[in-house]
Amino acid sequence: MGYDIISKINTDFQKFSKGQKRLAEFILKNYEKAVFLSAAKLGETVGVSESTVFRFAVSLGYEGYPQFHKALEEVVKNKLNTVQKLELTNDRIHQKDVLKTVLQSDAEKIRLTMESIDPDVFDRAVDTILHAQTIYIIGVRSSAPLASMLAFNLNVVYPRVKLIETNSMGEMFEKIIHMDDKDVLIAISFPRYSLSTLRALEYAKKKKATIVTITDSYKSPLTQYSDCSLVANCDLVSVVDSLVAPMSVINALIVAIFLKKQENVLATFSSLEDIWKEYHIYNLEEEDT
């Protein structure tokens, strides 16, 4: 559904039954809490039956509560600010349970990503990167470490990898000005989506570059520009976004590319080992004093 569910509830409010209006009022005021409730729990909280919750979802144009809930998730991911995320994190996680809760949550995100990601799209992304003349990589703010790791590793086998490291839109365009149809842009962004990343995608599309995106949902604004969209599950609401699943997807990309370019990788690392040894890059053993 292309519209914002909150806008739809506001528009249709007068058409709802008495029980549905109570649901609508609760969701409009507490959507960041409603997103964590099952249909039964939402009905209990508001004081209506579970069947009323299902009818409410259908009245909004959804097949059932799961589809309604997914639309609500999209709203929460895009609208919550950092302060609201912190408040919800405090509500959800007790201090003594932090380690276990976070590790279990991260493991679940990887599992969900593994189940939902399309292997054919992944293979197409690998081939796209392999045949690019220049590889541009952009990921700003919380996505910057992901972009940096990908660029660091691809530099091993490609002499023309350009990491776009800036939050300035003017400087960003200066770095991608020479992009053309032989190049690929890999864009990484998660809620709240970076405007500068979206502008880079707009420009890349005009220049007919091939676009690979790594984001959280097929409804992400990045996907409208993408030739290959890799979707990785990330935290719905946490003071610190969980980027474990996106990191795993990027790691898989790197491994797949290295396996395809095995001879180049082995030759490069062989040369690097000689350089590291000659210039004492790593302290592999203590020297006699």
PDB file of C-alpha atoms in Angstrom:
ATOM      1  CA  MET A   1       0.000   0.000   0.000  1.00  0.00           C
ATOM      2  CA  GLY A   2       1.559   3.268  -1.121  1.00  0.00           C
ATOM      3  CA  TYR A   3      -0.053   5.578   1.423  1.00  0.00           C
ATOM      4  CA  ASP A   4       0.917   6.276   5.009  1.00  0.00           C
ATOM      5  CA  ILE A   5      -1.364   4.206   7.250  1.00  0.00           C
ATOM      6  CA  ILE A   6      -1.634   7.098   9.721  1.00  0.00           C
ATOM      7  CA  SER A   7      -2.959   9.383   6.979  1.00  0.00           C
ATOM      8  CA  LYS A   8      -5.432   6.691   5.931  1.00  0.00           C
ATOM      9  CA  ILE A   9      -6.742   6.306   9.511  1.00  0.00           C
ATOM     10  CA  ASN A  10      -7.217  10.068   9.766  1.00  0.00           C
ATOM     11  CA  THR A  11      -9.007  10.219   6.414  1.00  0.00           C
ATOM     12  CA  ASP A  12     -11.400   7.333   7.163  1.00  0.00           C
ATOM     13  CA  PHE A  13     -11.975   8.094  10.851  1.00  0.00           C
ATOM     14  CA  GLN A  14     -15.626   9.141  10.552  1.00  0.00           C
ATOM     15  CA  LYS A  15     -16.499   5.912   8.689  1.00  0.00           C
ATOM     16  CA  PHE A  16     -15.366   3.657  11.546  1.00  0.00           C
ATOM     17  CA  SER A  17     -17.648   1.928  14.037  1.00  0.00           C
ATOM     18  CA  LYS A  18     -17.479   2.920  17.692  1.00  0.00           C
ATOM     19  CA  GLY A  19     -14.976   0.182  18.538  1.00  0.00           C
ATOM     20  CA  GLN A  20     -12.879   0.950  15.454  1.00  0.00           C
ATOM     21  CA  LYS A  21     -12.743   4.625  16.434  1.00  0.00           C
ATOM     22  CA  ARG A  22     -11.297   3.620  19.808  1.00  0.00           C
ATOM     23  CA  LEU A  23      -8.652   1.591  17.984  1.00  0.00           C
ATOM     24  CA  ALA A  24      -7.940   4.478  15.625  1.00  0.00           C
ATOM     25  CA  GLU A  25      -7.547   6.959  18.481  1.00  0.00           C
ATOM     26  CA  PHE A  26      -5.165   4.653  20.330  1.00  0.00           C
ATOM     27  CA  ILE A  27      -3.011   4.033  17.243  1.00  0.00           C
ATOM     28  CA  LEU A  28      -2.879   7.703  16.274  1.00  0.00           C
ATOM     29  CA  LYS A  29      -1.652   8.628  19.753  1.00  0.00           C
ATOM     30  CA  ASN A  30       0.469   5.535  20.467  1.00  0.00           C
ATOM     31  CA  TYR A  31       1.576   4.012  17.143  1.00  0.00           C
ATOM     32  CA  GLU A  32       5.092   3.473  18.529  1.00  0.00           C
ATOM     33  CA  LYS A  33       3.586   1.210  21.222  1.00  0.00           C
ATOM     34  CA  ALA A  34       0.869  -0.390  19.087  1.00  0.00           C
ATOM     35  CA  VAL A  35       3.492  -1.819  16.745  1.00  0.00           C
ATOM     36  CA  PHE A  36       4.632  -4.226  19.477  1.00  0.00           C
ATOM     37  CA  LEU A  37       1.131  -5.600  20.140  1.00  0.00           C
ATOM     38  CA  SER A  38      -0.519  -8.680  18.677  1.00  0.00           C
ATOM     39  CA  ALA A  39      -4.111  -8.357  17.447  1.00  0.00           C
ATOM     40  CA  ALA A  40      -5.371  -9.915  20.686  1.00  0.00           C
ATOM     41  CA  LYS A  41      -3.208  -7.693  22.879  1.00  0.00           C
ATOM     42  CA  LEU A  42      -4.137  -4.562  20.946  1.00  0.00           C
ATOM     43  CA  GLY A  43      -7.835  -5.391  21.386  1.00  0.00           C
ATOM     44  CA  GLU A  44      -7.335  -6.051  25.101  1.00  0.00           C
ATOM     45  CA  THR A  45      -5.437  -2.776  25.551  1.00  0.00           C
ATOM     46  CA  VAL A  46      -8.105  -0.722  23.807  1.00  0.00           C
ATOM     47  CA  GLY A  47     -11.060  -2.679  25.209  1.00  0.00           C
ATOM     48  CA  VAL A  48     -12.416  -4.261  22.022  1.00  0.00           C
ATOM     49  CA  SER A  49     -12.526  -7.817  20.708  1.00  0.00           C
ATOM     50  CA  GLU A  50      -9.801  -9.384  18.574  1.00  0.00           C
ATOM     51  CA  SER A  51     -12.313  -9.718  15.735  1.00  0.00           C
ATOM     52  CA  THR A  52     -12.861  -5.946  15.871  1.00  0.00           C
ATOM     53  CA  VAL A  53      -9.124  -5.457  15.385  1.00  0.00           C
ATOM     54  CA  PHE A  54      -9.191  -7.731  12.324  1.00  0.00           C
ATOM     55  CA  ARG A  55     -12.221  -5.911  10.872  1.00  0.00           C
ATOM     56  CA  PHE A  56     -10.456  -2.600  11.469  1.00  0.00           C
ATOM     57  CA  ALA A  57      -7.425  -3.787   9.466  1.00  0.00           C
ATOM     58  CA  VAL A  58      -9.653  -4.983   6.618  1.00  0.00           C
ATOM     59  CA  SER A  59     -11.623  -1.701   6.610  1.00  0.00           C
ATOM     60  CA  LEU A  60      -8.327   0.088   5.903  1.00  0.00           C
ATOM     61  CA  GLY A  61      -7.754  -2.069   2.824  1.00  0.00           C
ATOM     62  CA  TYR A  62      -5.456  -4.755   4.253  1.00  0.00           C
ATOM     63  CA  GLU A  63      -5.988  -8.492   3.841  1.00  0.00           C
ATOM     64  CA  GLY A  64      -5.643  -8.979   7.579  1.00  0.00           C
ATOM     65  CA  TYR A  65      -3.800  -7.929  10.712  1.00  0.00           C
ATOM     66  CA  PRO A  66      -0.299  -9.106   9.577  1.00  0.00           C
ATOM     67  CA  GLN A  67      -0.397  -6.759   6.567  1.00  0.00           C
ATOM     68  CA  PHE A  68      -1.769  -3.928   8.721  1.00  0.00           C
ATOM     69  CA  HIS A  69       0.983  -4.516  11.284  1.00  0.00           C
ATOM     70  CA  LYS A  70       3.685  -4.452   8.605  1.00  0.00           C
ATOM     71  CA  ALA A  71       2.418  -1.080   7.362  1.00  0.00           C
ATOM     72  CA  LEU A  72       2.514   0.216  10.929  1.00  0.00           C
ATOM     73  CA  GLU A  73       6.132  -0.951  11.221  1.00  0.00           C
ATOM     74  CA  GLU A  74       7.049   1.153   8.192  1.00  0.00           C
ATOM     75  CA  VAL A  75       5.560   4.243   9.847  1.00  0.00           C
ATOM     76  CA  VAL A  76       7.431   3.621  13.094  1.00  0.00           C
ATOM     77  CA  LYS A  77      10.773   3.066  11.387  1.00  0.00           C
ATOM     78  CA  ASN A  78      10.512   6.302   9.464  1.00  0.00           C
ATOM     79  CA  LYS A  79       8.960   8.597  12.088  1.00  0.00           C
ATOM     80  CA  LEU A  80      10.643   7.830  15.394  1.00  0.00           C
ATOM     81  CA  ASN A  81      13.444  10.174  16.390  1.00  0.00           C
ATOM     82  CA  THR A  82      16.401   9.190  18.564  1.00  0.00           C
ATOM     83  CA  VAL A  83      14.802  10.403  21.807  1.00  0.00           C
ATOM     84  CA  GLN A  84      11.672   8.322  21.160  1.00  0.00           C
ATOM     85  CA  LYS A  85      13.830   5.299  20.337  1.00  0.00           C
ATOM     86  CA  LEU A  86      15.692   5.691  23.613  1.00  0.00           C
ATOM     87  CA  GLU A  87      12.434   5.860  25.563  1.00  0.00           C
ATOM     88  CA  LEU A  88      11.147   2.693  23.892  1.00  0.00           C
ATOM     89  CA  THR A  89      14.436   0.883  24.440  1.00  0.00           C
ATOM     90  CA  ASN A  90      14.163   1.687  28.158  1.00  0.00           C
ATOM     91  CA  ASP A  91      10.625   0.271  28.181  1.00  0.00           C
ATOM     92  CA  ARG A  92      11.574  -2.927  26.372  1.00  0.00           C
ATOM     93  CA  ILE A  93      14.943  -3.919  27.838  1.00  0.00           C
ATOM     94  CA  HIS A  94      15.893  -4.164  31.488  1.00  0.00           C
ATOM     95  CA  GLN A  95      19.529  -3.399  32.318  1.00  0.00           C
ATOM     96  CA  LYS A  96      20.287  -6.930  33.545  1.00  0.00           C
ATOM     97  CA  ASP A  97      18.935  -8.457  30.309  1.00  0.00           C
ATOM     98  CA  VAL A  98      20.755  -6.201  27.834  1.00  0.00           C
ATOM     99  CA  LEU A  99      23.462  -8.628  26.647  1.00  0.00           C
ATOM    100  CA  LYS A 100      21.165 -11.614  26.146  1.00  0.00           C
ATOM    101  CA  THR A 101      18.334  -9.571  24.627  1.00  0.00           C
ATOM    102  CA  VAL A 102      20.530  -7.759  22.116  1.00  0.00           C
ATOM    103  CA  LEU A 103      22.410 -10.904  21.027  1.00  0.00           C
ATOM    104  CA  GLN A 104      19.172 -12.839  20.580  1.00  0.00           C
ATOM    105  CA  SER A 105      17.672  -9.950  18.638  1.00  0.00           C
ATOM    106  CA  ASP A 106      20.689  -9.723  16.329  1.00  0.00           C
ATOM    107  CA  ALA A 107      20.630 -13.480  15.698  1.00  0.00           C
ATOM    108  CA  GLU A 108      16.936 -13.216  14.796  1.00  0.00           C
ATOM    109  CA  LYS A 109      17.628 -10.420  12.315  1.00  0.00           C
ATOM    110  CA  ILE A 110      20.211 -12.558  10.510  1.00  0.00           C
ATOM    111  CA  ARG A 111      17.758 -15.489  10.423  1.00  0.00           C
ATOM    112  CA  LEU A 112      14.979 -13.307   8.973  1.00  0.00           C
ATOM    113  CA  THR A 113      17.360 -11.848   6.385  1.00  0.00           C
ATOM    114  CA  MET A 114      18.524 -15.310   5.341  1.00  0.00           C
ATOM    115  CA  GLU A 115      14.912 -16.410   4.823  1.00  0.00           C
ATOM    116  CA  SER A 116      13.815 -13.355   2.862  1.00  0.00           C
ATOM    117  CA  ILE A 117      16.771 -12.323   0.693  1.00  0.00           C
ATOM    118  CA  ASP A 118      16.544 -13.353  -2.964  1.00  0.00           C
ATOM    119  CA  PRO A 119      19.600 -15.462  -4.007  1.00  0.00           C
ATOM    120  CA  ASP A 120      19.088 -14.597  -7.677  1.00  0.00           C
ATOM    121  CA  VAL A 121      19.172 -10.861  -6.925  1.00  0.00           C
ATOM    122  CA  PHE A 122      22.282 -11.414  -4.793  1.00  0.00           C
ATOM    123  CA  ASP A 123      24.016 -13.228  -7.693  1.00  0.00           C
ATOM    124  CA  ARG A 124      23.011 -10.434 -10.058  1.00  0.00           C
ATOM    125  CA  ALA A 125      24.488  -7.864  -7.684  1.00  0.00           C
ATOM    126  CA  VAL A 126      27.774  -9.807  -7.595  1.00  0.00           C
ATOM    127  CA  ASP A 127      27.944  -9.954 -11.412  1.00  0.00           C
ATOM    128  CA  THR A 128      27.098  -6.252 -11.651  1.00  0.00           C
ATOM    129  CA  ILE A 129      29.976  -5.346  -9.345  1.00  0.00           C
ATOM    130  CA  LEU A 130      32.366  -7.715 -11.114  1.00  0.00           C
ATOM    131  CA  HIS A 131      31.799  -6.029 -14.482  1.00  0.00           C
ATOM    132  CA  ALA A 132      31.848  -2.413 -13.337  1.00  0.00           C
ATOM    133  CA  GLN A 133      34.437   0.021 -14.632  1.00  0.00           C
ATOM    134  CA  THR A 134      34.349   2.105 -11.452  1.00  0.00           C
ATOM    135  CA  ILE A 135      32.628   1.121  -8.216  1.00  0.00           C
ATOM    136  CA  TYR A 136      31.155   4.018  -6.244  1.00  0.00           C
ATOM    137  CA  ILE A 137      30.052   3.274  -2.687  1.00  0.00           C
ATOM    138  CA  ILE A 138      27.951   5.594  -0.536  1.00  0.00           C
ATOM    139  CA  GLY A 139      26.728   5.150   3.029  1.00  0.00           C
ATOM    140  CA  VAL A 140      26.532   8.080   5.411  1.00  0.00           C
ATOM    141  CA  ARG A 141      25.985   8.516   9.149  1.00  0.00           C
ATOM    142  CA  SER A 142      25.245   5.107  10.745  1.00  0.00           C
ATOM    143  CA  SER A 143      25.715   3.392   7.362  1.00  0.00           C
ATOM    144  CA  ALA A 144      29.217   4.850   6.898  1.00  0.00           C
ATOM    145  CA  PRO A 145      31.040   1.949   8.633  1.00  0.00           C
ATOM    146  CA  LEU A 146      29.265  -0.531   6.329  1.00  0.00           C
ATOM    147  CA  ALA A 147      30.298   1.426   3.234  1.00  0.00           C
ATOM    148  CA  SER A 148      33.846   1.742   4.551  1.00  0.00           C
ATOM    149  CA  MET A 149      34.197  -2.004   5.162  1.00  0.00           C
ATOM    150  CA  LEU A 150      32.903  -2.825   1.686  1.00  0.00           C
ATOM    151  CA  ALA A 151      35.225  -0.301   0.030  1.00  0.00           C
ATOM    152  CA  PHE A 152      38.240  -1.451   2.070  1.00  0.00           C
ATOM    153  CA  ASN A 153      37.806  -5.042   0.914  1.00  0.00           C
ATOM    154  CA  LEU A 154      36.914  -4.336  -2.715  1.00  0.00           C
ATOM    155  CA  ASN A 155      40.054  -2.221  -3.024  1.00  0.00           C
ATOM    156  CA  VAL A 156      42.007  -5.466  -2.768  1.00  0.00           C
ATOM    157  CA  VAL A 157      40.856  -6.587  -6.216  1.00  0.00           C
ATOM    158  CA  TYR A 158      39.708  -3.353  -7.886  1.00  0.00           C
ATOM    159  CA  PRO A 159      41.922  -0.313  -8.510  1.00  0.00           C
ATOM    160  CA  ARG A 160      38.866   1.889  -9.117  1.00  0.00           C
ATOM    161  CA  VAL A 161      36.777   1.872  -5.960  1.00  0.00           C
ATOM    162  CA  LYS A 162      35.544   5.268  -4.777  1.00  0.00           C
ATOM    163  CA  LEU A 163      34.114   5.627  -1.280  1.00  0.00           C
ATOM    164  CA  ILE A 164      31.888   8.709  -0.970  1.00  0.00           C
ATOM    165  CA  GLU A 165      32.803   9.926   2.517  1.00  0.00           C
ATOM    166  CA  THR A 166      30.857  13.113   3.105  1.00  0.00           C
ATOM    167  CA  ASN A 167      27.607  14.468   4.488  1.00  0.00           C
ATOM    168  CA  SER A 168      27.920  17.561   2.309  1.00  0.00           C
ATOM    169  CA  MET A 169      25.708  17.268  -0.748  1.00  0.00           C
ATOM    170  CA  GLY A 170      27.876  19.640  -2.763  1.00  0.00           C
ATOM    171  CA  GLU A 171      31.033  17.659  -2.049  1.00  0.00           C
ATOM    172  CA  MET A 172      29.195  14.415  -2.783  1.00  0.00           C
ATOM    173  CA  PHE A 173      28.293  15.557  -6.304  1.00  0.00           C
ATOM    174  CA  GLU A 174      31.908  16.608  -6.873  1.00  0.00           C
ATOM    175  CA  LYS A 175      32.942  13.021  -6.125  1.00  0.00           C
ATOM    176  CA  ILE A 176      30.429  11.374  -8.481  1.00  0.00           C
ATOM    177  CA  ILE A 177      30.462  13.924 -11.320  1.00  0.00           C
ATOM    178  CA  HIS A 178      32.316  11.571 -13.710  1.00  0.00           C
ATOM    179  CA  MET A 179      29.965   8.616 -13.186  1.00  0.00           C
ATOM    180  CA  ASP A 180      28.643   6.996 -16.392  1.00  0.00           C
ATOM    181  CA  ASP A 181      26.842   3.915 -17.713  1.00  0.00           C
ATOM    182  CA  LYS A 182      29.873   1.637 -17.236  1.00  0.00           C
ATOM    183  CA  ASP A 183      29.926   2.273 -13.494  1.00  0.00           C
ATOM    184  CA  VAL A 184      28.029   0.901 -10.532  1.00  0.00           C
ATOM    185  CA  LEU A 185      26.820   2.775  -7.468  1.00  0.00           C
ATOM    186  CA  ILE A 186      26.361   0.744  -4.282  1.00  0.00           C
ATOM    187  CA  ALA A 187      24.125   2.728  -1.907  1.00  0.00           C
ATOM    188  CA  ILE A 188      23.560   1.728   1.719  1.00  0.00           C
ATOM    189  CA  SER A 189      20.906   3.366   3.892  1.00  0.00           C
ATOM    190  CA  PHE A 190      18.453   2.443   6.636  1.00  0.00           C
ATOM    191  CA  PRO A 191      15.732   4.388   8.484  1.00  0.00           C
ATOM    192  CA  ARG A 192      15.849   7.271   8.853  1.00  0.00           C
ATOM    193  CA  TYR A 193      16.997   7.311   5.206  1.00  0.00           C
ATOM    194  CA  SER A 194      19.748   9.709   4.189  1.00  0.00           C
ATOM    195  CA  LEU A 195      18.629  12.478   1.820  1.00  0.00           C
ATOM    196  CA  SER A 196      22.139  12.819   0.383  1.00  0.00           C
ATOM    197  CA  THR A 197      22.152   9.100  -0.484  1.00  0.00           C
ATOM    198  CA  LEU A 198      18.820   9.482  -2.271  1.00  0.00           C
ATOM    199  CA  ARG A 199      20.155  12.466  -4.233  1.00  0.00           C
ATOM    200  CA  ALA A 200      23.202  10.397  -5.257  1.00  0.00           C
ATOM    201  CA  LEU A 201      20.849   7.676  -6.514  1.00  0.00           C
ATOM    202  CA  GLU A 202      18.836  10.209  -8.530  1.00  0.00           C
ATOM    203  CA  TYR A 203      22.025  11.432 -10.174  1.00  0.00           C
ATOM    204  CA  ALA A 204      23.315   7.896 -10.841  1.00  0.00           C
ATOM    205  CA  LYS A 205      20.021   7.023 -12.513  1.00  0.00           C
ATOM    206  CA  LYS A 206      20.326  10.049 -14.818  1.00  0.00           C
ATOM    207  CA  LYS A 207      23.886   9.003 -15.703  1.00  0.00           C
ATOM    208  CA  LYS A 208      22.614   5.472 -16.469  1.00  0.00           C
ATOM    209  CA  ALA A 209      24.947   3.850 -13.941  1.00  0.00           C
ATOM    210  CA  THR A 210      23.880   0.467 -12.584  1.00  0.00           C
ATOM    211  CA  ILE A 211      22.589   0.735  -9.014  1.00  0.00           C
ATOM    212  CA  VAL A 212      22.841  -1.792  -6.191  1.00  0.00           C
ATOM    213  CA  THR A 213      21.109  -0.865  -2.950  1.00  0.00           C
ATOM    214  CA  ILE A 214      21.414  -2.392   0.510  1.00  0.00           C
ATOM    215  CA  THR A 215      18.460  -1.359   2.658  1.00  0.00           C
ATOM    216  CA  ASP A 216      15.836  -2.672   5.074  1.00  0.00           C
ATOM    217  CA  SER A 217      12.710  -3.130   2.956  1.00  0.00           C
ATOM    218  CA  TYR A 218      11.386  -3.319  -0.576  1.00  0.00           C
ATOM    219  CA  LYS A 219       9.329  -0.259   0.420  1.00  0.00           C
ATOM    220  CA  SER A 220      12.513   1.690   1.159  1.00  0.00           C
ATOM    221  CA  PRO A 221      12.812   4.843  -0.999  1.00  0.00           C
ATOM    222  CA  LEU A 222      16.169   3.518  -2.261  1.00  0.00           C
ATOM    223  CA  THR A 223      14.527   0.665  -4.171  1.00  0.00           C
ATOM    224  CA  GLN A 224      12.794   2.959  -6.682  1.00  0.00           C
ATOM    225  CA  TYR A 225      16.212   3.652  -8.212  1.00  0.00           C
ATOM    226  CA  SER A 226      17.719   0.191  -7.802  1.00  0.00           C
ATOM    227  CA  ASP A 227      18.624  -2.437 -10.397  1.00  0.00           C
ATOM    228  CA  CYS A 228      19.476  -4.901  -7.605  1.00  0.00           C
ATOM    229  CA  SER A 229      18.033  -4.373  -4.135  1.00  0.00           C
ATOM    230  CA  LEU A 230      19.445  -6.436  -1.260  1.00  0.00           C
ATOM    231  CA  VAL A 231      17.145  -6.298   1.753  1.00  0.00           C
ATOM    232  CA  ALA A 232      18.584  -6.881   5.227  1.00  0.00           C
ATOM    233  CA  ASN A 233      16.584  -6.846   8.442  1.00  0.00           C
ATOM    234  CA  CYS A 234      17.524  -4.112  10.899  1.00  0.00           C
ATOM    235  CA  ASP A 235      16.200  -3.079  14.293  1.00  0.00           C
ATOM    236  CA  LEU A 236      12.709  -1.635  14.300  1.00  0.00           C
ATOM    237  CA  VAL A 237      13.246   0.704  17.209  1.00  0.00           C
ATOM    238  CA  SER A 238      16.410   0.874  19.233  1.00  0.00           C
ATOM    239  CA  VAL A 239      18.536   3.789  20.373  1.00  0.00           C
ATOM    240  CA  VAL A 240      21.347   2.218  18.322  1.00  0.00           C
ATOM    241  CA  ASP A 241      20.315   0.696  14.994  1.00  0.00           C
ATOM    242  CA  SER A 242      21.300  -2.951  14.661  1.00  0.00           C
ATOM    243  CA  LEU A 243      23.354  -3.337  11.496  1.00  0.00           C
ATOM    244  CA  VAL A 244      24.411  -6.936  12.099  1.00  0.00           C
ATOM    245  CA  ALA A 245      22.306  -8.392   9.274  1.00  0.00           C
ATOM    246  CA  PRO A 246      23.386  -5.741   6.719  1.00  0.00           C
ATOM    247  CA  MET A 247      27.005  -6.408   7.732  1.00  0.00           C
ATOM    248  CA  SER A 248      26.482 -10.134   7.059  1.00  0.00           C
ATOM    249  CA  VAL A 249      25.008  -9.394   3.618  1.00  0.00           C
ATOM    250  CA  ILE A 250      27.993  -7.183   2.792  1.00  0.00           C
ATOM    251  CA  ASN A 251      30.365  -9.873   4.049  1.00  0.00           C
ATOM    252  CA  ALA A 252      28.640 -12.383   1.756  1.00  0.00           C
ATOM    253  CA  LEU A 253      29.058  -9.973  -1.178  1.00  0.00           C
ATOM    254  CA  ILE A 254      32.781  -9.651  -0.468  1.00  0.00           C
ATOM    255  CA  VAL A 255      33.278 -13.423  -0.172  1.00  0.00           C
ATOM    256  CA  ALA A 256      31.331 -14.091  -3.391  1.00  0.00           C
ATOM    257  CA  ILE A 257      33.377 -11.501  -5.304  1.00  0.00           C
ATOM    258  CA  PHE A 258      36.671 -12.799  -3.901  1.00  0.00           C
ATOM    259  CA  LEU A 259      35.794 -16.357  -4.949  1.00  0.00           C
ATOM    260  CA  LYS A 260      35.048 -15.139  -8.489  1.00  0.00           C
ATOM    261  CA  LYS A 261      38.351 -13.199  -8.583  1.00  0.00           C
ATOM    262  CA  GLN A 262      40.367 -15.828  -6.752  1.00  0.00           C
ATOM    263  CA  GLU A 263      43.569 -15.524  -8.781  1.00  0.00           C
ATOM    264  CA  ASN A 264      43.672 -11.731  -8.417  1.00  0.00           C
ATOM    265  CA  VAL A 265      42.967 -11.963  -4.697  1.00  0.00           C
ATOM    266  CA  LEU A 266      45.716 -14.540  -4.094  1.00  0.00           C
ATOM    267  CA  ALA A 267      48.241 -12.534  -6.114  1.00  0.00           C
ATOM    268  CA  THR A 268      47.350  -9.308  -4.314  1.00  0.00           C
ATOM    269  CA  PHE A 269      47.557 -10.818  -0.845  1.00  0.00           C
ATOM    270  CA  SER A 270      50.834 -12.535  -1.704  1.00  0.00           C
ATOM    271  CA  SER A 271      52.309  -9.152  -2.653  1.00  0.00           C
ATOM    272  CA  LEU A 272      50.822  -7.529   0.434  1.00  0.00           C
ATOM    273  CA  GLU A 273      52.307 -10.168   2.722  1.00  0.00           C
ATOM    274  CA  ASP A 274      55.763  -9.326   1.336  1.00  0.00           C
ATOM    275  CA  ILE A 275      55.156  -5.604   1.853  1.00  0.00           C
ATOM    276  CA  TRP A 276      53.798  -6.109   5.392  1.00  0.00           C
ATOM    277  CA  LYS A 277      56.843  -8.165   6.292  1.00  0.00           C
ATOM    278  CA  GLU A 278      59.347  -5.779   4.706  1.00  0.00           C
ATOM    279  CA  TYR A 279      57.883  -2.676   6.325  1.00  0.00           C
ATOM    280  CA  HIS A 280      56.910  -4.284   9.652  1.00  0.00           C
ATOM    281  CA  ILE A 281      53.236  -3.425   9.277  1.00  0.00           C
ATOM    282  CA  TYR A 282      52.191  -6.036  11.818  1.00  0.00           C
ATOM    283  CA  ASN A 283      53.964  -7.002  15.013  1.00  0.00           C
ATOM    284  CA  LEU A 284      53.992 -10.705  14.225  1.00  0.00           C
ATOM    285  CA  GLU A 285      56.744 -11.556  16.679  1.00  0.00           C
ATOM    286  CA  GLU A 286      58.864  -9.737  19.215  1.00  0.00           C
ATOM    287  CA  GLU A 287      62.217  -8.641  17.918  1.00  0.00           C
ATOM    288  CA  ASP A 288      65.367  -9.171  19.980  1.00  0.00           C
ATOM    289  CA  THR A 289      66.425  -6.068  21.825  1.00  0.00           C
TER     290      THR A 289
END
